[in-house]
Coordinates of C-alpha atoms in Angstrom, one line a residue:
Chain A
X1 CA -15.4 34.3 9.7
X2 CA -16.5 30.9 10.8
X3 CA -15.0 27.8 9.1
X4 CA -14.6 24.2 9.9
X5 CA -10.9 23.2 10.1
X6 CA -10.1 19.5 10.2
X7 CA -13.6 18.9 11.5
X8 CA -13.5 21.5 14.3
X9 CA -15.5 24.8 14.1
X10 CA -13.1 27.8 14.1
X11 CA -13.4 31.6 14.1
X12 CA -10.6 32.9 11.9
X13 CA -9.4 36.3 10.6
X14 CA -7.6 34.8 7.5
X15 CA -9.2 35.5 4.2
X16 CA -7.1 33.1 2.1
X17 CA -5.9 29.5 2.5
X18 CA -2.3 30.6 2.9
X19 CA -3.2 33.1 5.6
X20 CA -5.3 30.4 7.3
X21 CA -2.3 28.0 7.5
X22 CA -0.1 30.8 8.9
X23 CA -2.8 31.9 11.4
X24 CA -3.3 28.3 12.7
X25 CA 0.4 27.5 12.8
X26 CA 0.7 24.9 10.1
X27 CA 4.0 24.6 8.4
X28 CA 6.1 21.9 6.6
X29 CA 4.6 19.3 4.4
X30 CA 0.8 19.6 4.4
X31 CA -1.8 19.1 1.7
X32 CA -5.1 21.1 1.6
X33 CA -8.6 20.6 0.5
X34 CA -11.5 23.0 0.7
X35 CA -15.1 21.7 0.6
X36 CA -13.8 18.3 -0.4
X37 CA -11.8 19.6 -3.4
X38 CA -8.0 19.4 -3.4
X39 CA -6.3 22.8 -3.5
X40 CA -2.6 22.6 -4.6
X41 CA -0.1 24.5 -2.6
X42 CA 0.5 26.8 -5.6
X43 CA -3.1 28.0 -5.5
X44 CA -3.4 28.5 -1.8
X45 CA -2.4 32.2 -1.8
X46 CA -5.1 33.0 -4.4
X47 CA -7.8 30.8 -2.8
X48 CA -10.2 33.0 -0.9
X49 CA -12.1 31.5 2.0
X50 CA -15.9 31.8 2.5
X51 CA -17.9 31.6 5.6
X52 CA -18.8 28.0 6.3
X53 CA -15.9 26.5 4.3
X54 CA -14.8 23.1 5.3
X55 CA -11.0 23.0 5.2
X56 CA -8.8 19.9 5.6
X57 CA -5.1 20.1 6.3
X58 CA -3.4 16.8 6.0
X59 CA 0.1 15.6 6.8
X60 CA 2.2 12.5 6.4
X61 CA 1.1 9.7 8.7
X62 CA 1.8 6.1 9.4
X63 CA -0.1 3.8 7.0
X64 CA -0.3 0.2 5.8
Chain B
X1 CA 13.0 -9.3 -12.4
X2 CA 9.8 -7.5 -13.1
X3 CA 9.9 -3.8 -12.4
X4 CA 7.2 -1.6 -10.8
X5 CA 6.6 1.2 -13.2
X6 CA 10.2 1.0 -14.3
X7 CA 11.6 0.8 -10.8
X8 CA 13.4 -2.3 -9.7
X9 CA 13.0 -3.0 -6.0
X10 CA 16.1 -3.7 -3.8
X11 CA 14.0 -6.2 -1.8
X12 CA 10.6 -7.7 -2.5
X13 CA 9.3 -6.8 0.9
X14 CA 6.9 -3.8 1.1
X15 CA 6.4 -2.8 4.7
X16 CA 3.7 -0.7 6.3
X17 CA 4.6 2.0 8.8
X18 CA 1.5 1.8 11.1
X19 CA 0.9 0.3 14.5
X20 CA 4.5 -0.1 15.8
X21 CA 5.0 0.2 19.5
X22 CA 7.4 3.2 18.9
X23 CA 9.0 5.1 16.0
X24 CA 12.4 3.6 17.1
X25 CA 11.1 0.1 16.6
X26 CA 9.5 1.0 13.3
X27 CA 12.9 2.3 12.1
X28 CA 14.7 -0.8 13.4
X29 CA 12.2 -3.0 11.6
X30 CA 13.0 -1.3 8.3
X31 CA 16.7 -1.5 8.9
X32 CA 16.7 -5.2 9.9
X33 CA 14.5 -6.3 7.1
X34 CA 15.9 -4.1 4.3
X35 CA 12.3 -3.6 3.1
X36 CA 12.4 -1.7 -0.2
X37 CA 9.1 0.2 0.0
X38 CA 7.3 1.9 2.9
X39 CA 3.6 2.5 2.8
X40 CA 2.3 5.7 4.3
X41 CA -0.9 7.6 4.6
X42 CA -2.3 11.1 5.0
X43 CA -4.2 12.2 8.0
X44 CA -5.3 15.4 9.6
X45 CA -2.2 17.3 10.9
X46 CA -2.1 17.1 14.6
X47 CA 1.5 18.0 15.1
X48 CA 3.2 14.6 14.5
X49 CA 3.2 14.7 10.7
X50 CA 6.5 16.6 10.2
X51 CA 8.5 14.4 12.5
X52 CA 7.2 11.3 10.8
X53 CA 8.0 12.7 7.4
X54 CA 11.6 13.3 8.4
X55 CA 11.9 9.8 9.8
X56 CA 10.5 8.2 6.6
X57 CA 12.9 10.2 4.5
X58 CA 15.8 9.1 6.6
X59 CA 14.9 5.4 6.0
X60 CA 15.9 5.9 2.3
X61 CA 13.2 3.6 0.9
X62 CA 10.7 4.2 -1.8
X63 CA 7.4 5.7 -0.5
X64 CA 4.0 4.3 -1.5
X65 CA 1.2 6.5 -0.1
X66 CA -2.2 4.9 0.3
X67 CA -5.8 6.0 0.1
X68 CA -6.7 3.8 3.2
X69 CA -10.2 4.3 4.5
X70 CA -11.6 5.9 1.3
X71 CA -15.1 4.6 0.4
X72 CA -15.8 6.7 -2.7
X73 CA -14.1 7.4 -6.0
X74 CA -14.2 11.1 -5.3
X75 CA -12.6 10.7 -1.9
X76 CA -9.9 8.3 -3.2
X77 CA -9.0 10.6 -6.1
X78 CA -8.8 13.7 -3.9
X79 CA -6.7 11.8 -1.4
X80 CA -4.3 10.6 -4.1
X81 CA -3.8 14.2 -5.4
X82 CA -3.0 15.4 -1.9
X83 CA -0.6 12.5 -1.4
X84 CA 1.2 13.2 -4.6
X85 CA 1.9 16.7 -3.5
X86 CA 2.9 15.9 0.0
X87 CA 5.0 12.8 -0.8
X88 CA 6.2 14.0 -4.1
X89 CA 5.6 10.7 -5.9
X90 CA 3.3 9.4 -8.7
X91 CA 2.9 6.1 -6.9
X92 CA -0.4 5.5 -5.1
X93 CA -1.7 2.5 -3.4
X94 CA -5.3 2.7 -4.4
X95 CA -7.6 1.4 -1.7
X96 CA -11.4 1.7 -2.1
X97 CA -13.1 0.0 0.8
X98 CA -16.4 -1.7 0.1
X99 CA -17.2 -3.6 3.2
X100 CA -16.8 -2.5 6.8
X101 CA -16.0 -5.8 8.4
X102 CA -13.8 -7.5 5.8
X103 CA -12.4 -4.2 4.3
X104 CA -12.9 -6.0 1.0
X105 CA -12.2 -3.6 -1.9
X106 CA -15.1 -2.2 -3.9
X107 CA -13.7 -3.3 -7.2
X108 CA -16.3 -1.4 -9.3
X109 CA -15.2 1.9 -7.8
X110 CA -11.6 0.8 -7.8
X111 CA -11.5 0.4 -11.6
X112 CA -13.1 3.8 -12.1
X113 CA -10.7 5.5 -9.7
X114 CA -7.8 3.7 -11.3
X115 CA -8.8 5.0 -14.7
X116 CA -9.2 8.6 -13.5
X117 CA -5.8 8.5 -11.7
X118 CA -3.9 7.0 -14.5
X119 CA -5.3 9.7 -16.8
X120 CA -4.0 12.2 -14.3
X121 CA -0.5 10.8 -14.5
X122 CA -0.5 8.6 -11.4
X123 CA 1.2 5.2 -11.3
X124 CA -1.5 3.1 -9.5
X125 CA -1.0 0.1 -7.3
X126 CA -4.5 -1.2 -6.9
X127 CA -5.4 -3.1 -3.7
X128 CA -7.9 -5.6 -5.3
X129 CA -9.4 -9.0 -4.8
X130 CA -8.1 -12.1 -6.6
X131 CA -10.7 -11.9 -9.3
X132 CA -9.2 -12.3 -12.8
X133 CA -11.8 -10.2 -14.6
X134 CA -11.3 -7.3 -12.2
X135 CA -7.6 -7.7 -12.8
X136 CA -8.1 -7.4 -16.6
X137 CA -10.3 -4.3 -16.1
X138 CA -7.6 -2.7 -13.9
X139 CA -5.0 -3.3 -16.6
X140 CA -7.3 -1.8 -19.2
X141 CA -7.7 1.2 -16.9
X142 CA -4.0 1.7 -17.1
X143 CA -2.6 -0.1 -14.0
X144 CA 0.7 -1.8 -14.6
X145 CA 0.8 -3.6 -11.2
X146 CA -1.9 -5.6 -9.5
X147 CA -2.1 -6.2 -5.7
X148 CA -4.6 -8.9 -4.9
X149 CA -5.3 -9.6 -1.2
X150 CA -4.1 -12.8 0.5
X151 CA -6.8 -12.4 3.2
X152 CA -8.6 -9.5 4.8
X153 CA -6.3 -6.7 6.1
X154 CA -4.8 -7.4 9.5
X155 CA -6.4 -10.9 9.7
X156 CA -3.1 -12.8 9.5
X157 CA -4.8 -15.7 7.8
X158 CA -2.3 -16.1 5.0
X159 CA -3.3 -17.0 1.5
X160 CA -7.0 -17.7 1.7
X161 CA -7.3 -18.8 -1.9
X162 CA -4.1 -20.2 -3.3
X163 CA -5.9 -21.4 -6.3
X164 CA -7.1 -17.9 -7.3
X165 CA -3.7 -16.4 -6.7
X166 CA -2.0 -19.1 -8.8
X167 CA -4.6 -18.5 -11.6
X168 CA -3.8 -14.8 -11.4
X169 CA -0.1 -15.4 -11.8
X170 CA -0.7 -17.7 -14.8
X171 CA -3.2 -15.3 -16.4
X172 CA -0.9 -12.2 -16.1
X173 CA 2.6 -13.6 -16.6
X174 CA 4.2 -10.3 -17.4
X175 CA 2.4 -8.1 -14.9
X176 CA 4.1 -7.3 -11.6
X177 CA 1.9 -8.9 -8.9
X178 CA 2.0 -8.2 -5.1
X179 CA 0.1 -10.1 -2.4
X180 CA -1.2 -7.3 -0.3
X181 CA -2.8 -7.9 3.1
X182 CA -3.6 -11.0 5.2
X183 CA 0.0 -12.1 5.8
X184 CA 0.5 -13.3 9.3
X185 CA 3.6 -15.5 9.2
X186 CA 6.8 -15.7 7.2
X187 CA 5.5 -19.0 5.8
X188 CA 2.6 -17.1 4.2
X189 CA 5.0 -14.5 2.7
X190 CA 7.2 -17.3 1.4
X191 CA 4.2 -19.1 0.0
X192 CA 3.2 -16.0 -2.1
X193 CA 6.7 -15.7 -3.5
X194 CA 6.9 -19.4 -4.2
X195 CA 3.8 -18.9 -6.4
X196 CA 5.8 -16.5 -8.5
X197 CA 4.6 -13.2 -7.0
X198 CA 7.0 -10.3 -7.3
X199 CA 6.5 -8.8 -3.8
X200 CA 4.6 -9.0 -0.6
X201 CA 3.1 -6.1 1.2
X202 CA 2.4 -6.4 4.9
X203 CA 2.2 -4.3 8.0
X204 CA 0.2 -5.8 11.0
X205 CA 2.2 -9.1 11.0
X206 CA 5.4 -7.2 11.8
X207 CA 4.1 -4.2 13.7
X208 CA 1.9 -6.2 16.1
X209 CA 4.3 -9.0 16.7
X210 CA 5.8 -9.2 20.2
X211 CA 9.2 -8.4 18.7
X212 CA 8.6 -6.4 15.5
X213 CA 12.2 -6.2 14.5
X214 CA 12.7 -9.9 14.7
X215 CA 9.5 -10.6 12.7
X216 CA 10.6 -8.0 10.1
X217 CA 13.9 -9.9 9.6
X218 CA 12.0 -13.2 9.5
X219 CA 9.7 -11.8 6.7
X220 CA 12.7 -10.6 4.7
X221 CA 14.3 -14.0 4.9
X222 CA 11.0 -15.6 4.0
X223 CA 10.4 -13.6 0.9
X224 CA 14.0 -14.2 -0.3
X225 CA 13.6 -17.9 0.3
X226 CA 10.3 -18.0 -1.6
X227 CA 11.7 -16.0 -4.4
X228 CA 14.7 -18.3 -4.8
X229 CA 12.5 -21.4 -4.6
X230 CA 10.3 -20.1 -7.4
X231 CA 13.4 -19.5 -9.6
X232 CA 14.6 -22.9 -8.7
X233 CA 11.6 -24.6 -10.3
X234 CA 10.2 -26.7 -7.5
X235 CA 9.2 -30.4 -7.8
X236 CA 5.6 -31.4 -8.2
X237 CA 3.9 -32.8 -5.1
X238 CA 2.9 -36.5 -5.4
X239 CA 0.7 -38.9 -3.4
X240 CA 3.0 -41.8 -3.0
X241 CA 6.6 -42.1 -1.9
X242 CA 9.5 -42.2 -4.3
X243 CA 12.7 -43.5 -2.9
X244 CA 15.5 -40.9 -3.1
X245 CA 18.3 -43.3 -2.1
X246 CA 19.3 -45.6 -5.0
X247 CA 17.9 -49.1 -4.8
X248 CA 20.7 -50.6 -7.0
X249 CA 23.6 -51.8 -4.9
X250 CA 21.7 -52.3 -1.7
X251 CA 23.3 -55.2 0.3
X252 CA 21.3 -58.3 0.9
X253 CA 21.2 -58.6 4.6
X254 CA 17.9 -60.3 5.6

């Protein structure tokens, strides 16, 4: 299906958020949001993706 | 010493982690200054996030994630939730930007977001203006710390409105107050502490200095000097001279 991952259009096989993170090589400390709503890590496995979803995967970064 | 949501800081310097020439210099700046708190952010994972996370953990300081760049309540609240999970802390430096050029906080949205986040169990450090009524509203919303700006973020102008910051200190004697943003020089940081502020949060002044480690050290000494000066109860300024050397006993020689 087609999704938008961190602002980039992607064609992915994953059907859940956990599978998407695996497929795209994300590991370690990340936080996720789908269609502008936070999805806690505990709910990722059960979170099914839909065509056109906008997924954000965020990580620790420098800040002021 | 006032505590921040029950936590006493080892050092009243809160230091940002952005804009350093290299990770090694960032690390050295923290070591040389002894800063007690590091501000951090969340951004799209491009591969560098995990290394940064490891380095921040190794610094052994308290972590204060921010919501930098958020312009709406919804965006800030969602970012805060994501930060809580990633950084494993209830602390959040709540930034709600209202103006593109000055990065002035949108205080109306700030109060609303602060209320929502407090109800969700966060411990909110609101980046606000020096407006007393906004301060009151933030406290009513559940904030136990206020962080008024000294000047616009990154401007290095120092304390633009000393009168307002002084009034804020007087109005909220028991609330931990932090001057956040606008500091350019150690004298600015010291000034904030002399007014009785509990901490100073800065980033650009250190990170963009020619020698960030040196400036970090200078800032640490300045906040300590300012803190001691405040405790020492400084004299009032006066318009005319007042001789400090005794007049009595002066020889008659003319």
